[in-house]
Tab-separated table of C-alpha atoms in Angstrom:
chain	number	residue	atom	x	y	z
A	1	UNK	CA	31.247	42.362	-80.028
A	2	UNK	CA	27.991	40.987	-79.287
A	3	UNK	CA	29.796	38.478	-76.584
A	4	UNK	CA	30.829	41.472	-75.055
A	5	UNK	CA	27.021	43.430	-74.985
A	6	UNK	CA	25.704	40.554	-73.743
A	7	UNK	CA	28.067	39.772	-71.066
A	8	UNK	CA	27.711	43.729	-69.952
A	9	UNK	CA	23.921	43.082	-69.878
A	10	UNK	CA	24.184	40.434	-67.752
A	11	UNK	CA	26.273	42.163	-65.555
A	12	UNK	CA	23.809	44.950	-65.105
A	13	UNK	CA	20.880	42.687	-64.481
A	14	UNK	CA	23.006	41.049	-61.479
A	15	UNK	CA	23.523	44.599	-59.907
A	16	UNK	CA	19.935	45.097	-59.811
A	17	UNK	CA	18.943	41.767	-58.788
A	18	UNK	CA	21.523	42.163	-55.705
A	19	UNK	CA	19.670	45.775	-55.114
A	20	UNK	CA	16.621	44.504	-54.759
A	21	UNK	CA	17.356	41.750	-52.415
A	22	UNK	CA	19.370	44.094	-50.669
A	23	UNK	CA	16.339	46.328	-50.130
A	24	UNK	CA	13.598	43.738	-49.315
A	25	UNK	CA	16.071	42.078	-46.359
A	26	UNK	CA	15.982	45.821	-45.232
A	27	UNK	CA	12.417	45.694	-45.058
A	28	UNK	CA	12.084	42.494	-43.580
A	29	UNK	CA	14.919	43.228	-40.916
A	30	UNK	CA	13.347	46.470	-40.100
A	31	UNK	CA	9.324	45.592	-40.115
A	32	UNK	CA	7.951	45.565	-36.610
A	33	UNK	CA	6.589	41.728	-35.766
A	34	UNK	CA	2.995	40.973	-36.463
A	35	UNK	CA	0.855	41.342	-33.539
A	36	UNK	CA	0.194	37.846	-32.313
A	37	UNK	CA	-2.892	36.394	-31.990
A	38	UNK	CA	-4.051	34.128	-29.282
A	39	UNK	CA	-5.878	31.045	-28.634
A	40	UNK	CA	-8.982	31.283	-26.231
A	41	UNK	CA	-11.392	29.386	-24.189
A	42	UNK	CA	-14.575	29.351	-22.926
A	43	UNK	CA	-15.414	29.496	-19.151
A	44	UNK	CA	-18.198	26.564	-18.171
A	45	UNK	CA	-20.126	25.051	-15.707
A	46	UNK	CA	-19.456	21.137	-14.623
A	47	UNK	CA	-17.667	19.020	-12.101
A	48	UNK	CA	-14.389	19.104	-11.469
A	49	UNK	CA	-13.285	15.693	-9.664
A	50	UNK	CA	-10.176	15.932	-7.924
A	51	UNK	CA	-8.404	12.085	-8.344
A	52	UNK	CA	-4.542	10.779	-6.685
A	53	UNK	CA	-3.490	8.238	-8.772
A	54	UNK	CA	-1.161	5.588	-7.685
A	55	UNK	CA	-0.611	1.915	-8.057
A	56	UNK	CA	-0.495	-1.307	-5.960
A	57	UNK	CA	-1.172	-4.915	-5.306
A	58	UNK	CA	-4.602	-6.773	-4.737
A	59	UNK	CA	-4.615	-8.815	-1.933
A	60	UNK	CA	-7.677	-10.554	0.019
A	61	UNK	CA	-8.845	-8.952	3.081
A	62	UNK	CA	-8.148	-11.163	5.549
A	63	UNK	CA	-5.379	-13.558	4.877
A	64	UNK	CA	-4.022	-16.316	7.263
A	65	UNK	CA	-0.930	-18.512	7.028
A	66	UNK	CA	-1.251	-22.038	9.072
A	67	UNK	CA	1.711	-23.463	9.623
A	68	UNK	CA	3.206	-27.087	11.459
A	69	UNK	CA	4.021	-26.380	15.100
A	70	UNK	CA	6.252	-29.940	15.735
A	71	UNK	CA	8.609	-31.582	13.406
A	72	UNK	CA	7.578	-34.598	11.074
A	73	UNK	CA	6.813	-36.085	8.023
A	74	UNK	CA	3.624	-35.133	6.154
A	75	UNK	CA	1.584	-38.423	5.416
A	76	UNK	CA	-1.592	-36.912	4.515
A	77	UNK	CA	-2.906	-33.448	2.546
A	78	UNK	CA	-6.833	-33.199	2.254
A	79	UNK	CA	-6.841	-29.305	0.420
A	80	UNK	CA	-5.445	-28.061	-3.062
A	81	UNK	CA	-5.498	-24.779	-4.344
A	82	UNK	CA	-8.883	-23.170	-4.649
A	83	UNK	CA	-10.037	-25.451	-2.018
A	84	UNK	CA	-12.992	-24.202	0.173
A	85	UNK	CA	-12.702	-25.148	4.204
A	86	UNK	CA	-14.278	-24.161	7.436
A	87	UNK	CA	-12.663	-23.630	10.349
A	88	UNK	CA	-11.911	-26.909	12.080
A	89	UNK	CA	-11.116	-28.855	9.154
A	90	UNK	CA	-8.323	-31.051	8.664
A	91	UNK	CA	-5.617	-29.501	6.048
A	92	UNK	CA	-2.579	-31.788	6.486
A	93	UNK	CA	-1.573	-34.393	8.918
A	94	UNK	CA	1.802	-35.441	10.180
A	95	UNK	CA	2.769	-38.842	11.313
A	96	UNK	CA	2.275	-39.283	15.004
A	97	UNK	CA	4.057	-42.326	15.402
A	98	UNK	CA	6.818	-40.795	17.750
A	99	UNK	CA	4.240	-38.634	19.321
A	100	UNK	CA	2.118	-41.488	20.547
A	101	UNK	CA	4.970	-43.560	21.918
A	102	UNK	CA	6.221	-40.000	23.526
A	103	UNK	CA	2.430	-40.417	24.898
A	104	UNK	CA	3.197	-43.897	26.152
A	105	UNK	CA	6.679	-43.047	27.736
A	106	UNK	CA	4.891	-40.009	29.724
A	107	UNK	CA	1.978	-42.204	31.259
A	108	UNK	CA	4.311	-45.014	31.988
A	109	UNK	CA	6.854	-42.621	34.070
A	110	UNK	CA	3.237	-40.619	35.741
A	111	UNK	CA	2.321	-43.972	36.724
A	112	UNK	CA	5.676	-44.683	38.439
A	113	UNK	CA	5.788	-41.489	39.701
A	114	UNK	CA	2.463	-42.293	41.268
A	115	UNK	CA	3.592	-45.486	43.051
A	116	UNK	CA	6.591	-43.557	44.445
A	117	UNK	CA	4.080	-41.331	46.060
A	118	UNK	CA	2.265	-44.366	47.639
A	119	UNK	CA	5.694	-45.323	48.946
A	120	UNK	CA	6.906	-42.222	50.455
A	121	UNK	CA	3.208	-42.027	51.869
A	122	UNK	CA	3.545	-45.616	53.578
A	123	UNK	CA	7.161	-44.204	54.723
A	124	UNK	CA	5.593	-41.338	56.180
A	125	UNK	CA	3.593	-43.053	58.225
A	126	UNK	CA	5.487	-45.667	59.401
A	127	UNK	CA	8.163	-42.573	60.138
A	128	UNK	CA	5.413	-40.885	62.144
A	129	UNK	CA	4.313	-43.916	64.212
A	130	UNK	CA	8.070	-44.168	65.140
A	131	UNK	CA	8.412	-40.901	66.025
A	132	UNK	CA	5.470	-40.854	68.215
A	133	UNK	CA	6.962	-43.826	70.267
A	134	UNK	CA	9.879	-42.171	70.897
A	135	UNK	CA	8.173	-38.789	72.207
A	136	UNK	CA	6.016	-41.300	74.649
A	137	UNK	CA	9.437	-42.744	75.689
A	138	UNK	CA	10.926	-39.795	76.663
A	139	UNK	CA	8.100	-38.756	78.522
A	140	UNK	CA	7.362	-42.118	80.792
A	141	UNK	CA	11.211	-42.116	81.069
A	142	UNK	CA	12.265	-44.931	79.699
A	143	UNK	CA	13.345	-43.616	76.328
A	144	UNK	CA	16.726	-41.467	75.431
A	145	UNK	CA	16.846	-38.098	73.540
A	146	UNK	CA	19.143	-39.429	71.085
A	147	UNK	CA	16.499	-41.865	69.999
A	148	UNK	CA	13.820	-38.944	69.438
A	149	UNK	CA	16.016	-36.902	67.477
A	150	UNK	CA	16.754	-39.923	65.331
A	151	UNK	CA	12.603	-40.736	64.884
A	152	UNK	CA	12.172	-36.822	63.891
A	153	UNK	CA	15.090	-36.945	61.535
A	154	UNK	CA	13.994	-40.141	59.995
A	155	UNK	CA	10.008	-38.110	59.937
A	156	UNK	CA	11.633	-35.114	58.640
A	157	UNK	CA	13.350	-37.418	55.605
A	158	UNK	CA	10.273	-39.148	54.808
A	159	UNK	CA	7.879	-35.927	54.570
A	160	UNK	CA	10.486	-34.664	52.428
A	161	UNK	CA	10.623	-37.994	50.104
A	162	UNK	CA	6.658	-37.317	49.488
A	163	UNK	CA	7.121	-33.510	48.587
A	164	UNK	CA	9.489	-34.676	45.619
A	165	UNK	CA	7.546	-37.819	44.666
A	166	UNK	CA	4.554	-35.514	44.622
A	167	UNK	CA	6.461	-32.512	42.465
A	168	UNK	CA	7.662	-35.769	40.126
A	169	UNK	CA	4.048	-36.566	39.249
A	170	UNK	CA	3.046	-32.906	38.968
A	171	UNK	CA	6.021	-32.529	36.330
A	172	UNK	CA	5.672	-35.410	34.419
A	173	UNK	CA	1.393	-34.947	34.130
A	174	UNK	CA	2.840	-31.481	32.471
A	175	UNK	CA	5.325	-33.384	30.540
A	176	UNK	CA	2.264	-35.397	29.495
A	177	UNK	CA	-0.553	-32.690	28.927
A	178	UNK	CA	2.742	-31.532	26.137
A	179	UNK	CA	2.875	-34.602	24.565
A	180	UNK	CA	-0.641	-35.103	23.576
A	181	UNK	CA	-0.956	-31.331	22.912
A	182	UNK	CA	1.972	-31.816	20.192
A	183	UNK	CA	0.228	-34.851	19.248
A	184	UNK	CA	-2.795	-32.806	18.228
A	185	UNK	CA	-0.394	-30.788	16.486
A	186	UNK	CA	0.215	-33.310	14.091
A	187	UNK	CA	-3.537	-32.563	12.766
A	188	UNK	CA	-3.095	-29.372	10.941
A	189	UNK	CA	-6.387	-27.156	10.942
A	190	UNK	CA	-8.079	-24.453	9.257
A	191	UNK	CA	-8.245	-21.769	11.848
A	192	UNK	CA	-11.084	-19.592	9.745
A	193	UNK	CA	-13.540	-20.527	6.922
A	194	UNK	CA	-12.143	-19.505	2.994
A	195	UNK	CA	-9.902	-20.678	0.311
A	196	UNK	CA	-6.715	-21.926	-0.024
A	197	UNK	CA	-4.633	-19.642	-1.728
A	198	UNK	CA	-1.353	-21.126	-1.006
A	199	UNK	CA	0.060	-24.791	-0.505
A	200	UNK	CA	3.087	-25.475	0.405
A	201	UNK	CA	4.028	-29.020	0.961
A	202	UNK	CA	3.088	-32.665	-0.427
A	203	UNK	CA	2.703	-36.405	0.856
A	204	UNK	CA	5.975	-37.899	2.050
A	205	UNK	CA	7.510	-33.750	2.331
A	206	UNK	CA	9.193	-33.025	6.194
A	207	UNK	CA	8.768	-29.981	8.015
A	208	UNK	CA	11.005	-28.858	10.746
A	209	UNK	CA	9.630	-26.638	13.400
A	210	UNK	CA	12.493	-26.492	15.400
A	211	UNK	CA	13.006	-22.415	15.498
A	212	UNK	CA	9.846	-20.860	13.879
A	213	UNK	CA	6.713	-23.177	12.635
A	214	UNK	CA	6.853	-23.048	8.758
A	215	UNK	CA	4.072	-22.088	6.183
A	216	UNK	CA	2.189	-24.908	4.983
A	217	UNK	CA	-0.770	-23.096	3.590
A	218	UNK	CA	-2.213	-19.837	3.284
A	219	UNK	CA	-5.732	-19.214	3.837
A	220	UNK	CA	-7.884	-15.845	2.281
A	221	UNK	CA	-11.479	-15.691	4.301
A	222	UNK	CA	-13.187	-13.868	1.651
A	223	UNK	CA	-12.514	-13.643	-2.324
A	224	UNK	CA	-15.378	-11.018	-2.590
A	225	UNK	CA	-13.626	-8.223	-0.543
A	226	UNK	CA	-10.683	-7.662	-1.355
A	227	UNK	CA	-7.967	-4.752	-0.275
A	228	UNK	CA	-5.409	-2.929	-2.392
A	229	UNK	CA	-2.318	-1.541	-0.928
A	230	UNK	CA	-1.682	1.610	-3.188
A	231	UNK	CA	1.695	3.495	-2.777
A	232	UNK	CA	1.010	7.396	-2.251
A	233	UNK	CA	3.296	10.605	-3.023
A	234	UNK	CA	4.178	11.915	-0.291
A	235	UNK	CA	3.394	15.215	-1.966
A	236	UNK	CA	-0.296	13.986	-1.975
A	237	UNK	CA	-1.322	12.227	1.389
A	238	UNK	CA	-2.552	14.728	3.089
A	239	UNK	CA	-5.254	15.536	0.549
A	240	UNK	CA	-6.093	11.803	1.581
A	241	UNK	CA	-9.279	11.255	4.341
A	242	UNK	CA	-10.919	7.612	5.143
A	243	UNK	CA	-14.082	6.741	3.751
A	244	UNK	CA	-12.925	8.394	0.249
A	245	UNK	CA	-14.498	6.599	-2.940
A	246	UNK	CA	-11.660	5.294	-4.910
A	247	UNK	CA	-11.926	3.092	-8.777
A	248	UNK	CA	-9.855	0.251	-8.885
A	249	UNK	CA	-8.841	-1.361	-12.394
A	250	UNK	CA	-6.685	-3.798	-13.453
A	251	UNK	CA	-4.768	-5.438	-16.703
A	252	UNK	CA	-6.857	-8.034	-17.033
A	253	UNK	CA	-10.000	-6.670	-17.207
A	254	UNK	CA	-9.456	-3.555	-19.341
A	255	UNK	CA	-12.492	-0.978	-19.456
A	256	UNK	CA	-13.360	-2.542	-16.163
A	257	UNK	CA	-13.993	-0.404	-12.842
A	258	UNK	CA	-14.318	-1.555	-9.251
A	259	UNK	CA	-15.656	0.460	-6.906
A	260	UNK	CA	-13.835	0.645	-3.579
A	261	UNK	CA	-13.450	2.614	-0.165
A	262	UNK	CA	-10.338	3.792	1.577
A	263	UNK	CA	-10.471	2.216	4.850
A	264	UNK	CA	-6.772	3.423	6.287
A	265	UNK	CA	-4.188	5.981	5.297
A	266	UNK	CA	-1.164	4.611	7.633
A	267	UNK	CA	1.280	7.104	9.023
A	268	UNK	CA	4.184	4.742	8.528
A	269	UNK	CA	6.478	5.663	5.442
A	270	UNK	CA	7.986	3.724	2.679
A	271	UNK	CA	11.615	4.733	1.954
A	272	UNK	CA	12.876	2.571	-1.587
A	273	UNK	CA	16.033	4.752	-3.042
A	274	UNK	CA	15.264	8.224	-1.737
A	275	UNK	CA	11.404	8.042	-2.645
A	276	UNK	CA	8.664	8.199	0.454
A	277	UNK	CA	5.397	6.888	0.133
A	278	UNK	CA	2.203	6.030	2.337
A	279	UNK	CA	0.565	3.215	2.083
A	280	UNK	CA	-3.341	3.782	1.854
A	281	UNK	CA	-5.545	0.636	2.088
A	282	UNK	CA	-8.628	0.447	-0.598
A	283	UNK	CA	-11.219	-1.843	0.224
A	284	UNK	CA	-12.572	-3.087	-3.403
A	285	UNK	CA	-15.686	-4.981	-3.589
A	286	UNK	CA	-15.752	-8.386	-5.702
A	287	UNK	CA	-18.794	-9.897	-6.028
A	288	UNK	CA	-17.566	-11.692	-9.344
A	289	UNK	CA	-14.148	-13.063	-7.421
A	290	UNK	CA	-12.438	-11.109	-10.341
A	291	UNK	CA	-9.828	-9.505	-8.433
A	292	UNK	CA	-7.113	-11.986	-7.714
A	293	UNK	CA	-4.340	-11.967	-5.004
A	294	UNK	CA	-0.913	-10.420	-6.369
A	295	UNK	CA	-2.444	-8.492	-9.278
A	296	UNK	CA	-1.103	-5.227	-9.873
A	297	UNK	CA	-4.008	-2.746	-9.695
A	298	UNK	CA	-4.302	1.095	-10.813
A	299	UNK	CA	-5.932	3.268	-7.843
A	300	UNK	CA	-7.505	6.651	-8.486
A	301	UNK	CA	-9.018	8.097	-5.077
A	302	UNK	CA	-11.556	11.332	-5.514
A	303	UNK	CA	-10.075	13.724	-2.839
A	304	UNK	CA	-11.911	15.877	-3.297
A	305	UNK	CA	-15.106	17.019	-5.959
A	306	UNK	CA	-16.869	19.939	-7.270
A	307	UNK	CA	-20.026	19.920	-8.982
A	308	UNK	CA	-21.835	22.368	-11.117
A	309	UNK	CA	-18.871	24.878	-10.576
A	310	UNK	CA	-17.650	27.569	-13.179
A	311	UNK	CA	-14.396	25.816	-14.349
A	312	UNK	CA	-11.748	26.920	-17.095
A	313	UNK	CA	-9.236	25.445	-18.888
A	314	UNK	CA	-5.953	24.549	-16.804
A	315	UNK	CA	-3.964	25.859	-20.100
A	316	UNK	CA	-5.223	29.130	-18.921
A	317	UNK	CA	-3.342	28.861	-15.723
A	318	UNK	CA	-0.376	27.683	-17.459
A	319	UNK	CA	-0.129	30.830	-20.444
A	320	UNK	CA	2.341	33.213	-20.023
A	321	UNK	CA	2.077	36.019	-23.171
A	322	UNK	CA	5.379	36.344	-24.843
A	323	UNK	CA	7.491	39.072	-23.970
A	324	UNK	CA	7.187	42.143	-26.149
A	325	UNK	CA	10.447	43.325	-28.360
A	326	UNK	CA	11.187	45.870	-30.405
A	327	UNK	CA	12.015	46.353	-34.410
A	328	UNK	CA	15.236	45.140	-33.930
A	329	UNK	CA	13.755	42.062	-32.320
A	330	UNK	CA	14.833	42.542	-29.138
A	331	UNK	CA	13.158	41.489	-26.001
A	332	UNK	CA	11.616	44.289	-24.215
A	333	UNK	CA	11.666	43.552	-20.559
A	334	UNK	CA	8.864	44.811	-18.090
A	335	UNK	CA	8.220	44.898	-14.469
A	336	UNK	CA	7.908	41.461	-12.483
A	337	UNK	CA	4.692	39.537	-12.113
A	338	UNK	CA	4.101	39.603	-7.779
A	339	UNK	CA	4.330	36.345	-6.867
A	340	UNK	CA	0.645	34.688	-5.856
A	341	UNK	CA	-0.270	33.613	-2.437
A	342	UNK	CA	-1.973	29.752	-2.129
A	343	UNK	CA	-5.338	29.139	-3.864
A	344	UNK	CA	-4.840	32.259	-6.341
A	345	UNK	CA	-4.184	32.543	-10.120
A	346	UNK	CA	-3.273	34.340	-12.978
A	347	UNK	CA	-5.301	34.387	-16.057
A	348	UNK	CA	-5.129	36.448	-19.042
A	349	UNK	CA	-8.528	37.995	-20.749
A	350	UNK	CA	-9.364	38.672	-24.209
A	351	UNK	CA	-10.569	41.948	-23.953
A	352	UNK	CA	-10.630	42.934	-27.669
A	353	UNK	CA	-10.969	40.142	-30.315
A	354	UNK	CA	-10.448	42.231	-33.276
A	355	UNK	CA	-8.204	40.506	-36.216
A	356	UNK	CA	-4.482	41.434	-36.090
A	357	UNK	CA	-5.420	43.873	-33.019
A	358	UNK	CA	-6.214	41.726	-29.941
A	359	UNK	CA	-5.432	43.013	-26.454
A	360	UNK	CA	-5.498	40.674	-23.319
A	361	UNK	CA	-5.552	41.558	-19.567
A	362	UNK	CA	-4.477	40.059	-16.686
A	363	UNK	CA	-6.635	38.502	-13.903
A	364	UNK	CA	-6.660	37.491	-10.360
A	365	UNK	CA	-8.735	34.600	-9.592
A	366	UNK	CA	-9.436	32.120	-6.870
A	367	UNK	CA	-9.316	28.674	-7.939
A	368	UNK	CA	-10.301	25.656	-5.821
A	369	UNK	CA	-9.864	22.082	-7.197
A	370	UNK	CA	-8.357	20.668	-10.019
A	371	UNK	CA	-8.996	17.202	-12.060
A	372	UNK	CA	-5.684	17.788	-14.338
A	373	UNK	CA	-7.666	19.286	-17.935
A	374	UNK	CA	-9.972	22.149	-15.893
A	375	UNK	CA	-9.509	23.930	-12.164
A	376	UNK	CA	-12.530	25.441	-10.363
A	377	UNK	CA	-13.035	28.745	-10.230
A	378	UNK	CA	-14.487	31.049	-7.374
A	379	UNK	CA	-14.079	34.130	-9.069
A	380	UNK	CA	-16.630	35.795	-11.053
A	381	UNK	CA	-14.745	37.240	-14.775
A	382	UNK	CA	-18.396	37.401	-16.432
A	383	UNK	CA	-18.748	36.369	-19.740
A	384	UNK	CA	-15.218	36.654	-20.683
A	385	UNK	CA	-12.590	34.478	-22.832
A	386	UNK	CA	-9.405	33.417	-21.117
A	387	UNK	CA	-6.020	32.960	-23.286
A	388	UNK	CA	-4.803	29.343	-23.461
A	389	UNK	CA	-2.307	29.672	-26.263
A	390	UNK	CA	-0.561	31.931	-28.360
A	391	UNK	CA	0.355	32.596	-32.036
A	392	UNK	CA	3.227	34.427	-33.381
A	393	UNK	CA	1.973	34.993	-36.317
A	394	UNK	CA	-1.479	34.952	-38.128
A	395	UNK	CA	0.242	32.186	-40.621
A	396	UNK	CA	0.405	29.732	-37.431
A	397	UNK	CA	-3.509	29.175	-37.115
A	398	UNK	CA	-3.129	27.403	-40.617
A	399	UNK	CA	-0.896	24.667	-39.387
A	400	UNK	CA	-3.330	22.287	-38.140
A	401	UNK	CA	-4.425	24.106	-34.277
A	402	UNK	CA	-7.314	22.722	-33.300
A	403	UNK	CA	-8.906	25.546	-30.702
A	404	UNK	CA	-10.723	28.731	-32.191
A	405	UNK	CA	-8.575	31.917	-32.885
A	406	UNK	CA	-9.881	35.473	-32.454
């Protein structure tokens, strides 16, 4: 019997344990949704510095590669890496054996070519005596056309010999000036003053220079000015002008800035798998010959700046307020926002901070610039707060938020 009472107890207590939690999911299920609370945010005064950030390579400002222009063997090198030269010195030097017997060859055939002249001269004239002693014939008589014709033939043979003996030296002094000109080739100089960047070849190495004349060295004029050729979105060149102040840093010199100048935004794109860039060249200054050629530099360019503006938060741009629903928690839908022309925005307003009662507005405003965290404002809101954030619940401002709730 008393197995019995208790199990009968116990089955009452479950019926009004299942009552209860029946009625408090009803009162869950059917209590309206707390009214949310928001995040907000002051509106200041301070610069806003618009910045296009991009990447690229260092290279020197003015950069030269000095190559062989004949064929040989390289029997001297005078400059290493990091060498410093002037313009006119010797960087490399090729053997000129074969171009100083070419040399000989020429002046030896000029100065055959020049006795043949001497000899078709002396022809000439003894042509032209002849042929004047036959036209003296003919007139006193005594001589016969046929003999005249054969004097101006022979004249006409000779004057002709001394024309090509003539062209023959011409040629061959030509043939000549290009033989010691590629024997001065062999002497490999420094076109500008600067350092040596780039050698190429060693003692004992040959260089062909039969189609195009090959690299040997590459010369930068200036360490201390330097140029970086940054890669920009196409979305963002045309907020891009010469003469903009960009920063320059790189890897190796972390918490480092160089100051530099954009000197040319070229119109010329850069197609690599679908994306198109512009190239925009940064002049960097480099007084410390920091900055090395191929290093892979991080450009931000101010495009455009603001200073001492009212500014807010770019969250404030970005809020949207939840949409409003019913007991059932349903979403109630209301009319569509208008779509905003260029250079306008929508902001919300805290017009009533009370606890568990807050009520926002929406605003209009004219913004101007942006540096990613604030946007400059041209509209005057007073002293209002604008909504960056939202709550759903006053339980959410205890999980670790960092921004002030109202």
């Amino acid at each position: 019997m008393g197995t019995k009472r208790w199990l009968g107890r116990l089955g009452v207590l479950a019926a009004i344990a299942a009552i209860v939690a029946a009625v408090v999911v009803w009162r869950i299920r059917t209590r309206p949704p707390p009214p949310p609370r928001y995040v907000a945010g002051d509106i200041t005064t301070g610069d806003v510095i618009e910045v296009v950030q991009s990447t690229g390579q260092v290279k020197p400002l003015t950069e030269v590669q000095v190559g062989a222009q004949v064929s040989g063997r390289i029997t001297k090198v005078y400059v290493d890496f990091n060498s410093i030269v002037k313009a006119g010195d010797v960087l490399a030097e090729i053997d000129p054996t074969l171009f100083g017997a070419q040399i000989d060859s020429n002046q030896a055939q000029l100065e055959a070519a020049s006795a043949s002249v001497v000899r078709a001269e002396a022809s000439l004239g003894t042509a032209k005596q002849r042929l004047d002693r036959a036209k003296r014939m003919v007139v006193e008589g005594v001589g016969s056309q046929a003999d005249l014709d054969t004097a101006q033939g022979a004249y006409d043979v000779a004057l002709a010999d001394l024309a090509a003996s003539k062209a023959q030296v011409a040629q061959l002094r030509a043939v000549l000036r290009s033989s010691t000109t590629n024997l001065q080739y062999t002497r490999i100089f420094s076109p500008i003053d600067g350092v040596v960047i780039s050698r190429a070849i060693d003692p004992g190495q040959t260089v062909a220079a039969s189609f195009q004349a090959p690299t040997l060295f590459v010369i930068a004029q200036d360490l201390r000015k330097m140029r970086v050729l940054a890669d920009i979105d196409e979305a963002d060149v045309g907020r891009l002008r010469e003469a903009m102040e960009a920063d320059v840093s790189v890897d190796a010199f972390p918490g480092e800035t160089f100051r530099g100048t954009v000197s040319q935004v070229r119109y010329s794109p850069l197609n690599q798998s679908g994306v198109v860039t512009y190239a925009a060249v940064v002049e960097v200054d480099n007084p410390d010959v920091k900055l090395r050629p191929g290093m892979t530099a991080t450009v931000s360019i101010r495009s455009g700046e603001a200073r001492g503006v009212r500014r807010l938060p770019n969250a404030a741009l970005r809020f949207k307020p939840a949409p409003e629903r019913d007991k059932d928690g349903k979403e109630i839908k209301g009319p569509p926002l208008e779509p905003l022309p260029p250079k306008k925005g929508r902001v919300y307003v805290l017009t009533d901070a009370t606890p568990g009662a807050e009520k926002i507005e929406p605003r209009v405003v004219d913004v101007g610039i942006t540096d990613g965290i604030f946007t400059a404002l041209s509209t005057d809101l007073g002293p209002v707060k604008v909504v960056t954030d939202e709550n759903d619940s006053p339980s959410a401002s205890g999980r670790g938020r960092g921004p002030r709730l109202f």
